[in-house]
Amino acid sequence: MNKLFFYFIFAFVVNTSLFAQKQNLFLDANYESTIAESKRENKPVAIMFYANWCSHCKKMKEEVFVDADVIKFYSESYICFAVDAESITGAALKNKLQTKFLVKSYPTFAFIDKNENLLSCVSGELKKEAFILEGTKALIPENQFVFLRDKFNSDVSNPENCLRFIIATRKAGFDATEITQKYLKTKSESELFTELNWKIIANGINNIDAKEVSLIVTKKEEFAKAASLIRVEKKLIFLAADNLKPLADTGDTLHYNKKRPIAASFQIRKVDSLLFHYDLTIDSYSQNWKHYKKTAEYSVDKFAWKDSTTLVEIANNYLAYIEDKKSLDHAVSLAKQALTLGESLDKYILIVNLYNKEKEYNNALIYANKGKAVATNFGWKTEKLDKLLEDLKKY
């Protein structure tokens, strides 16, 4: 009995200790108070910017921050605190520090000294070893942002210094195009086709309208010899996605139409496929259904014929916004193709509704009955389809 009692006491103490560990690292705190503590303790600060909905943030809190080695290292080396980046306090802090680093994703960890100078920055979910390594590197003066900046500026022709500063700049959330261009001005074109210079260009040039992008396209073979064709094309695909997707998603037609021809000039099938989807997105956003139809009818078979989700999305937009019979016939063919890729009740209902819009009631009835048979076989709920069948009795 005594042994059992002591076992429960031991378990309670261990669990209480673990619970306490969860509360001691990267807790929400006041920024000014943390800086004051940093000055008193003569320790740098590690800030975690998180969001309540971020699964990666939660995973690090639950798995990494409770690790004994992580707790020991960060408790001894840093004053740690966290802030909800989407709260009023977090938004204000991001705004205050935006000249030093940018928070673009969650979690973002910023390491700053007691005078609020950026040491290093890193974003994304990190495992234990990688998280300790990032914190360790940030303590070494030769790895710190200001050191790397000053070393680059002391000799902008040095490729190693340039690459290290580019990486530090990008980790801080900033574009490194201007840094890269300063370096490239010190080199002749013939000097660019090396492995190291490709790394500098690939990491540093991220504006699709930078003149160096045109150089990558026109000298693709030369860069491929220094790196590989796969790496060169992967860079161009990234440029297209990184520059154009945000514009399409926000409906920024002015800047999208300015940058799109540059991406189209890459003549890479993957880029053309991306442009097809972005064109549909931005046309839908701006309700430019004339151009939407042109894009869909010209390219859907090339870039989405095996993509059920896109086929259904296009057909639904035709159903909602487009009236002419020829286009509706095309929408029916897309919906039927989506059906061949995988049966679902929604696809049958889509086809029935398209035929109804065309006043092709016999065809609508055929697909309503087909859908009903499939739904019955699979045990799907058929209320919507039953309503359509009832309505079709009128014709």
CSV table of C-alpha atoms in Angstrom, one decimal:
chain,number,residue,atom,x,y,z
A,1,MET,CA,0.0,0.0,0.0
A,2,ASN,CA,2.8,2.4,0.9
A,3,LYS,CA,4.6,1.5,-2.4
A,4,LEU,CA,1.4,2.3,-4.3
A,5,PHE,CA,1.0,5.6,-2.5
A,6,PHE,CA,4.6,6.6,-3.2
A,7,TYR,CA,4.1,5.6,-6.9
A,8,PHE,CA,1.2,8.0,-7.2
A,9,ILE,CA,3.1,10.7,-5.5
A,10,PHE,CA,6.0,10.2,-7.8
A,11,ALA,CA,3.7,10.2,-10.9
A,12,PHE,CA,2.0,13.4,-9.6
A,13,VAL,CA,5.4,15.2,-9.2
A,14,VAL,CA,6.6,14.1,-12.7
A,15,ASN,CA,3.3,15.2,-14.4
A,16,THR,CA,3.3,18.5,-12.5
A,17,SER,CA,6.9,19.0,-13.6
A,18,LEU,CA,6.0,18.3,-17.2
A,19,PHE,CA,3.0,20.6,-17.0
A,20,ALA,CA,5.3,23.3,-15.5
A,21,GLN,CA,7.7,22.9,-18.5
A,22,LYS,CA,4.9,23.6,-20.9
A,23,GLN,CA,4.3,26.9,-19.2
A,24,ASN,CA,7.9,28.1,-19.0
A,25,LEU,CA,9.0,28.5,-22.6
A,26,PHE,CA,7.6,31.0,-25.2
A,27,LEU,CA,4.7,32.3,-23.1
A,28,ASP,CA,2.8,35.4,-24.1
A,29,ALA,CA,4.5,38.5,-22.6
A,30,ASN,CA,4.9,42.2,-22.9
A,31,TYR,CA,7.5,43.2,-25.4
A,32,GLU,CA,8.9,46.3,-23.6
A,33,SER,CA,9.2,44.3,-20.3
A,34,THR,CA,11.0,41.5,-22.2
A,35,ILE,CA,13.5,44.0,-23.6
A,36,ALA,CA,14.0,45.5,-20.2
A,37,GLU,CA,14.7,41.9,-18.8
A,38,SER,CA,17.0,41.3,-21.7
A,39,LYS,CA,19.1,44.3,-20.7
A,40,ARG,CA,19.1,43.3,-17.1
A,41,GLU,CA,20.2,39.7,-17.8
A,42,ASN,CA,22.4,40.7,-20.8
A,43,LYS,CA,20.7,38.1,-22.9
A,44,PRO,CA,19.3,38.3,-26.4
A,45,VAL,CA,15.6,37.8,-27.0
A,46,ALA,CA,13.8,35.0,-28.9
A,47,ILE,CA,10.3,36.0,-30.1
A,48,MET,CA,7.8,33.5,-31.4
A,49,PHE,CA,5.0,35.0,-33.6
A,50,TYR,CA,2.2,32.5,-33.8
A,51,ALA,CA,-1.5,32.3,-34.8
A,52,ASN,CA,-4.1,30.4,-32.8
A,53,TRP,CA,-5.2,28.4,-35.9
A,54,CYS,CA,-1.7,27.4,-36.9
A,55,SER,CA,-1.2,23.7,-36.5
A,56,HIS,CA,2.6,24.0,-36.9
A,57,CYS,CA,2.7,26.4,-33.9
A,58,LYS,CA,0.6,24.1,-31.8
A,59,LYS,CA,2.8,21.1,-32.7
A,60,MET,CA,5.9,23.0,-31.6
A,61,LYS,CA,4.3,24.0,-28.4
A,62,GLU,CA,3.2,20.5,-27.6
A,63,GLU,CA,6.3,18.6,-28.8
A,64,VAL,CA,9.4,20.8,-29.1
A,65,PHE,CA,9.0,23.4,-26.3
A,66,VAL,CA,8.6,20.6,-23.7
A,67,ASP,CA,11.8,18.9,-24.7
A,68,ALA,CA,14.4,19.1,-21.9
A,69,ASP,CA,17.3,20.0,-24.2
A,70,VAL,CA,15.2,22.7,-25.8
A,71,ILE,CA,14.1,24.1,-22.5
A,72,LYS,CA,17.7,24.1,-21.2
A,73,PHE,CA,19.3,25.7,-24.2
A,74,TYR,CA,16.7,28.5,-24.7
A,75,SER,CA,16.3,29.2,-21.0
A,76,GLU,CA,20.0,29.6,-20.6
A,77,SER,CA,20.6,31.5,-23.9
A,78,TYR,CA,17.6,33.7,-24.5
A,79,ILE,CA,14.8,35.6,-22.9
A,80,CYS,CA,11.9,33.9,-24.7
A,81,PHE,CA,8.4,35.1,-25.3
A,82,ALA,CA,5.5,34.6,-27.7
A,83,VAL,CA,2.9,36.8,-29.2
A,84,ASP,CA,-0.3,36.1,-31.1
A,85,ALA,CA,0.6,37.8,-34.4
A,86,GLU,CA,-3.0,38.3,-35.3
A,87,SER,CA,-4.0,40.0,-32.1
A,88,ILE,CA,-4.0,43.8,-31.7
A,89,THR,CA,-0.8,43.5,-29.6
A,90,GLY,CA,0.8,41.2,-32.2
A,91,ALA,CA,-0.1,43.4,-35.2
A,92,ALA,CA,1.3,46.4,-33.4
A,93,LEU,CA,4.5,44.6,-32.6
A,94,LYS,CA,4.9,43.4,-36.3
A,95,ASN,CA,4.4,47.0,-37.4
A,96,LYS,CA,7.0,48.2,-34.9
A,97,LEU,CA,9.6,45.7,-36.1
A,98,GLN,CA,8.8,45.7,-39.8
A,99,THR,CA,12.0,47.5,-40.8
A,100,LYS,CA,14.0,44.7,-39.1
A,101,PHE,CA,12.1,41.7,-40.3
A,102,LEU,CA,8.7,40.7,-41.7
A,103,VAL,CA,6.3,38.1,-40.4
A,104,LYS,CA,4.8,36.4,-43.4
A,105,SER,CA,4.0,32.9,-42.1
A,106,TYR,CA,3.6,31.1,-38.8
A,107,PRO,CA,5.5,30.3,-36.7
A,108,THR,CA,8.1,32.9,-37.2
A,109,PHE,CA,11.0,33.1,-34.8
A,110,ALA,CA,13.0,36.3,-34.5
A,111,PHE,CA,16.3,36.5,-32.5
A,112,ILE,CA,17.2,40.1,-31.5
A,113,ASP,CA,19.8,41.6,-29.1
A,114,LYS,CA,19.1,43.7,-26.1
A,115,ASN,CA,19.2,46.8,-28.3
A,116,GLU,CA,16.6,45.3,-30.6
A,117,ASN,CA,19.0,44.6,-33.5
A,118,LEU,CA,18.1,41.6,-35.6
A,119,LEU,CA,20.4,38.7,-35.1
A,120,SER,CA,18.6,36.1,-37.2
A,121,CYS,CA,15.1,35.0,-38.3
A,122,VAL,CA,13.5,31.7,-39.3
A,123,SER,CA,10.0,30.7,-40.2
A,124,GLY,CA,8.2,27.4,-40.2
A,125,GLU,CA,7.8,24.3,-38.0
A,126,LEU,CA,11.2,23.1,-36.7
A,127,LYS,CA,12.1,19.9,-35.1
A,128,LYS,CA,14.1,19.9,-31.8
A,129,GLU,CA,17.6,19.6,-33.4
A,130,ALA,CA,16.9,22.2,-36.1
A,131,PHE,CA,15.4,24.6,-33.5
A,132,ILE,CA,18.4,24.4,-31.2
A,133,LEU,CA,20.7,24.8,-34.2
A,134,GLU,CA,18.9,28.0,-35.4
A,135,GLY,CA,19.2,29.5,-31.9
A,136,THR,CA,22.9,28.4,-31.6
A,137,LYS,CA,23.8,30.0,-35.0
A,138,ALA,CA,22.1,33.2,-34.0
A,139,LEU,CA,24.4,33.6,-31.1
A,140,ILE,CA,27.5,33.5,-33.3
A,141,PRO,CA,28.5,37.1,-34.4
A,142,GLU,CA,29.7,35.9,-37.8
A,143,ASN,CA,26.2,34.6,-38.5
A,144,GLN,CA,24.3,37.6,-37.4
A,145,PHE,CA,22.4,39.9,-39.8
A,146,VAL,CA,24.3,43.1,-39.2
A,147,PHE,CA,27.7,41.3,-39.6
A,148,LEU,CA,26.6,39.7,-42.8
A,149,ARG,CA,25.2,43.0,-44.2
A,150,ASP,CA,28.4,44.9,-43.3
A,151,LYS,CA,30.7,42.1,-44.7
A,152,PHE,CA,28.8,42.1,-48.0
A,153,ASN,CA,28.9,45.9,-48.3
A,154,SER,CA,32.6,45.9,-47.7
A,155,ASP,CA,33.1,43.9,-50.9
A,156,VAL,CA,30.0,43.5,-53.0
A,157,SER,CA,32.0,41.4,-55.5
A,158,ASN,CA,32.5,38.5,-53.1
A,159,PRO,CA,30.1,35.7,-54.0
A,160,GLU,CA,30.3,33.8,-50.7
A,161,ASN,CA,29.5,37.0,-48.7
A,162,CYS,CA,26.7,37.8,-51.1
A,163,LEU,CA,25.0,34.4,-50.9
A,164,ARG,CA,25.1,34.4,-47.1
A,165,PHE,CA,23.6,37.9,-46.9
A,166,ILE,CA,20.9,37.0,-49.5
A,167,ILE,CA,19.9,34.0,-47.4
A,168,ALA,CA,19.8,36.0,-44.2
A,169,THR,CA,17.8,38.7,-45.9
A,170,ARG,CA,15.2,36.2,-47.2
A,171,LYS,CA,14.9,34.5,-43.8
A,172,ALA,CA,14.1,38.0,-42.5
A,173,GLY,CA,11.2,38.1,-44.9
A,174,PHE,CA,12.7,40.7,-47.3
A,175,ASP,CA,13.4,40.6,-51.1
A,176,ALA,CA,17.0,40.2,-52.0
A,177,THR,CA,16.8,41.3,-55.6
A,178,GLU,CA,18.6,44.6,-55.0
A,179,ILE,CA,21.4,42.9,-53.1
A,180,THR,CA,21.8,40.4,-55.9
A,181,GLN,CA,21.9,43.1,-58.6
A,182,LYS,CA,24.7,44.9,-56.7
A,183,TYR,CA,26.8,41.8,-56.9
A,184,LEU,CA,25.9,40.9,-60.5
A,185,LYS,CA,27.0,44.4,-61.6
A,186,THR,CA,30.6,43.4,-60.6
A,187,LYS,CA,30.6,40.4,-63.0
A,188,SER,CA,30.7,40.1,-66.7
A,189,GLU,CA,28.0,37.9,-68.4
A,190,SER,CA,30.5,35.1,-69.1
A,191,GLU,CA,31.4,34.9,-65.4
A,192,LEU,CA,27.8,34.2,-64.3
A,193,PHE,CA,27.6,30.6,-65.5
A,194,THR,CA,29.0,28.9,-62.4
A,195,GLU,CA,27.4,26.8,-59.7
A,196,LEU,CA,27.9,29.5,-57.0
A,197,ASN,CA,26.6,32.3,-59.2
A,198,TRP,CA,23.5,30.2,-60.1
A,199,LYS,CA,22.8,29.8,-56.3
A,200,ILE,CA,23.1,33.6,-55.9
A,201,ILE,CA,20.7,34.3,-58.8
A,202,ALA,CA,18.3,31.5,-57.8
A,203,ASN,CA,18.1,32.7,-54.2
A,204,GLY,CA,18.4,36.4,-54.8
A,205,ILE,CA,16.3,37.2,-57.9
A,206,ASN,CA,12.6,36.9,-57.0
A,207,ASN,CA,10.9,39.7,-58.9
A,208,ILE,CA,9.7,38.3,-62.2
A,209,ASP,CA,10.2,41.6,-63.9
A,210,ALA,CA,13.8,41.9,-62.9
A,211,LYS,CA,16.1,42.1,-66.0
A,212,GLU,CA,18.0,39.0,-64.7
A,213,VAL,CA,14.9,36.9,-65.3
A,214,SER,CA,15.1,37.6,-69.0
A,215,LEU,CA,18.8,36.5,-68.8
A,216,ILE,CA,17.8,33.2,-67.2
A,217,VAL,CA,15.4,32.5,-70.0
A,218,THR,CA,17.7,33.5,-72.9
A,219,LYS,CA,20.7,31.8,-71.4
A,220,LYS,CA,18.9,28.7,-70.0
A,221,GLU,CA,21.3,26.2,-71.6
A,222,GLU,CA,24.3,28.0,-70.2
A,223,PHE,CA,22.8,28.1,-66.7
A,224,ALA,CA,21.8,24.5,-67.1
A,225,LYS,CA,25.4,23.5,-67.6
A,226,ALA,CA,26.4,25.2,-64.4
A,227,ALA,CA,23.4,23.8,-62.4
A,228,SER,CA,21.0,21.6,-64.2
A,229,LEU,CA,18.0,22.1,-66.5
A,230,ILE,CA,15.7,20.9,-63.8
A,231,ARG,CA,17.0,23.5,-61.3
A,232,VAL,CA,16.7,26.3,-63.8
A,233,GLU,CA,13.2,25.4,-64.8
A,234,LYS,CA,12.2,24.9,-61.2
A,235,LYS,CA,13.4,28.5,-60.5
A,236,LEU,CA,11.3,29.9,-63.4
A,237,ILE,CA,8.2,27.9,-62.2
A,238,PHE,CA,8.7,29.3,-58.7
A,239,LEU,CA,9.0,32.9,-60.1
A,240,ALA,CA,5.7,32.5,-62.0
A,241,ALA,CA,3.9,31.1,-59.0
A,242,ASP,CA,5.3,33.4,-56.4
A,243,ASN,CA,4.7,36.6,-58.4
A,244,LEU,CA,1.4,35.8,-60.2
A,245,LYS,CA,-0.7,33.7,-57.7
A,246,PRO,CA,-1.1,36.5,-55.2
A,247,LEU,CA,-2.2,38.9,-57.9
A,248,ALA,CA,-4.7,36.4,-59.3
A,249,ASP,CA,-6.1,35.6,-55.8
A,250,THR,CA,-6.6,39.3,-55.1
A,251,GLY,CA,-8.0,40.2,-58.5
A,252,ASP,CA,-5.1,42.6,-59.2
A,253,THR,CA,-5.7,42.6,-63.0
A,254,LEU,CA,-3.4,45.6,-63.6
A,255,HIS,CA,-0.3,44.0,-62.2
A,256,TYR,CA,-1.2,40.5,-63.3
A,257,ASN,CA,-1.6,41.5,-66.9
A,258,LYS,CA,1.7,43.3,-66.7
A,259,LYS,CA,3.7,40.3,-65.4
A,260,ARG,CA,1.8,37.5,-67.1
A,261,PRO,CA,3.6,37.9,-70.5
A,262,ILE,CA,7.0,37.5,-68.8
A,263,ALA,CA,5.9,34.1,-67.3
A,264,ALA,CA,4.4,33.0,-70.7
A,265,SER,CA,7.7,33.7,-72.3
A,266,PHE,CA,9.3,30.9,-70.2
A,267,GLN,CA,7.7,28.3,-72.5
A,268,ILE,CA,7.5,25.7,-69.8
A,269,ARG,CA,4.4,23.5,-69.7
A,270,LYS,CA,4.1,23.7,-65.9
A,271,VAL,CA,4.1,27.5,-66.1
A,272,ASP,CA,1.5,27.4,-68.8
A,273,SER,CA,-0.6,25.2,-66.6
A,274,LEU,CA,-0.3,27.6,-63.7
A,275,LEU,CA,-1.2,30.6,-66.0
A,276,PHE,CA,-4.3,28.7,-67.1
A,277,HIS,CA,-5.5,28.3,-63.5
A,278,TYR,CA,-4.5,31.9,-62.6
A,279,ASP,CA,-6.3,33.2,-65.7
A,280,LEU,CA,-9.5,31.5,-64.6
A,281,THR,CA,-9.1,32.8,-61.1
A,282,ILE,CA,-8.6,36.4,-62.0
A,283,ASP,CA,-11.4,36.3,-64.7
A,284,SER,CA,-13.7,34.9,-62.1
A,285,TYR,CA,-12.7,37.5,-59.6
A,286,SER,CA,-13.3,40.3,-62.1
A,287,GLN,CA,-16.3,38.5,-63.6
A,288,ASN,CA,-14.8,38.8,-67.1
A,289,TRP,CA,-16.8,35.8,-68.3
A,290,LYS,CA,-16.0,36.4,-72.0
A,291,HIS,CA,-12.3,35.9,-71.3
A,292,TYR,CA,-13.1,33.1,-68.9
A,293,LYS,CA,-14.8,31.2,-71.6
A,294,LYS,CA,-12.0,31.8,-74.0
A,295,THR,CA,-9.4,30.5,-71.5
A,296,ALA,CA,-11.5,27.4,-70.6
A,297,GLU,CA,-12.4,26.5,-74.1
A,298,TYR,CA,-8.9,26.9,-75.5
A,299,SER,CA,-6.9,25.2,-72.7
A,300,VAL,CA,-9.0,23.0,-70.5
A,301,ASP,CA,-8.2,19.9,-72.5
A,302,LYS,CA,-4.5,20.6,-72.2
A,303,PHE,CA,-4.3,21.5,-68.5
A,304,ALA,CA,-7.3,20.2,-66.7
A,305,TRP,CA,-8.8,17.2,-68.6
A,306,LYS,CA,-7.8,14.8,-65.8
A,307,ASP,CA,-8.5,17.3,-63.0
A,308,SER,CA,-12.1,16.7,-61.7
A,309,THR,CA,-12.1,19.6,-59.3
A,310,THR,CA,-11.2,22.2,-62.0
A,311,LEU,CA,-13.7,20.7,-64.5
A,312,VAL,CA,-16.5,20.9,-62.0
A,313,GLU,CA,-15.5,24.5,-61.0
A,314,ILE,CA,-15.6,25.6,-64.6
A,315,ALA,CA,-18.9,23.9,-65.3
A,316,ASN,CA,-20.4,25.5,-62.2
A,317,ASN,CA,-19.3,28.9,-63.3
A,318,TYR,CA,-20.9,28.3,-66.8
A,319,LEU,CA,-24.1,27.3,-65.1
A,320,ALA,CA,-24.1,30.4,-62.9
A,321,TYR,CA,-22.9,33.1,-65.3
A,322,ILE,CA,-23.0,32.0,-69.0
A,323,GLU,CA,-26.1,31.8,-71.2
A,324,ASP,CA,-25.3,30.7,-74.8
A,325,LYS,CA,-26.0,27.2,-75.8
A,326,LYS,CA,-22.7,26.4,-77.3
A,327,SER,CA,-20.9,27.3,-74.1
A,328,LEU,CA,-23.4,25.3,-72.0
A,329,ASP,CA,-22.8,22.3,-74.3
A,330,HIS,CA,-19.1,22.7,-73.5
A,331,ALA,CA,-19.9,22.8,-69.8
A,332,VAL,CA,-21.9,19.6,-70.1
A,333,SER,CA,-18.9,17.9,-71.7
A,334,LEU,CA,-16.6,19.1,-68.9
A,335,ALA,CA,-19.1,17.8,-66.2
A,336,LYS,CA,-19.4,14.5,-68.0
A,337,GLN,CA,-15.6,14.2,-68.2
A,338,ALA,CA,-15.4,14.9,-64.4
A,339,LEU,CA,-18.0,12.1,-63.9
A,340,THR,CA,-15.7,9.6,-65.7
A,341,LEU,CA,-12.9,10.6,-63.2
A,342,GLY,CA,-15.1,9.6,-60.3
A,343,GLU,CA,-18.8,9.4,-59.7
A,344,SER,CA,-20.5,11.8,-57.2
A,345,LEU,CA,-24.1,12.9,-56.7
A,346,ASP,CA,-23.0,16.6,-57.1
A,347,LYS,CA,-21.7,15.9,-60.6
A,348,TYR,CA,-25.0,14.3,-61.7
A,349,ILE,CA,-26.9,17.2,-60.2
A,350,LEU,CA,-24.6,19.6,-62.1
A,351,ILE,CA,-25.2,17.9,-65.4
A,352,VAL,CA,-29.0,17.9,-64.8
A,353,ASN,CA,-28.9,21.6,-64.0
A,354,LEU,CA,-26.9,22.4,-67.1
A,355,TYR,CA,-29.3,20.5,-69.3
A,356,ASN,CA,-32.2,22.3,-67.5
A,357,LYS,CA,-30.6,25.6,-68.3
A,358,GLU,CA,-30.4,24.6,-72.0
A,359,LYS,CA,-34.0,23.4,-71.8
A,360,GLU,CA,-32.8,19.9,-72.8
A,361,TYR,CA,-35.3,18.3,-70.4
A,362,ASN,CA,-35.1,14.8,-71.8
A,363,ASN,CA,-31.3,14.7,-71.3
A,364,ALA,CA,-31.8,16.2,-67.9
A,365,LEU,CA,-34.2,13.4,-67.0
A,366,ILE,CA,-31.8,10.7,-68.2
A,367,TYR,CA,-29.0,12.0,-66.0
A,368,ALA,CA,-31.3,12.6,-63.1
A,369,ASN,CA,-32.4,8.9,-63.2
A,370,LYS,CA,-28.8,7.7,-63.7
A,371,GLY,CA,-27.8,9.8,-60.6
A,372,LYS,CA,-30.7,8.4,-58.7
A,373,ALA,CA,-29.7,4.8,-59.5
A,374,VAL,CA,-26.1,5.4,-58.5
A,375,ALA,CA,-27.1,7.2,-55.3
A,376,THR,CA,-29.4,4.4,-54.3
A,377,ASN,CA,-26.7,1.8,-54.9
A,378,PHE,CA,-24.2,3.7,-52.7
A,379,GLY,CA,-26.7,4.8,-50.1
A,380,TRP,CA,-26.3,8.5,-50.8
A,381,LYS,CA,-29.0,11.0,-49.7
A,382,THR,CA,-31.0,12.1,-52.7
A,383,GLU,CA,-33.2,15.0,-51.5
A,384,LYS,CA,-31.8,17.5,-54.1
A,385,LEU,CA,-32.0,15.0,-56.9
A,386,ASP,CA,-35.5,14.0,-55.9
A,387,LYS,CA,-36.5,17.7,-56.1
A,388,LEU,CA,-35.1,17.9,-59.6
A,389,LEU,CA,-36.9,14.7,-60.7
A,390,GLU,CA,-40.1,16.1,-59.4
A,391,ASP,CA,-39.6,19.4,-61.3
A,392,LEU,CA,-38.8,17.5,-64.5
A,393,LYS,CA,-42.3,15.9,-64.4
A,394,LYS,CA,-43.6,19.3,-65.6
A,395,TYR,CA,-41.9,18.9,-69.0
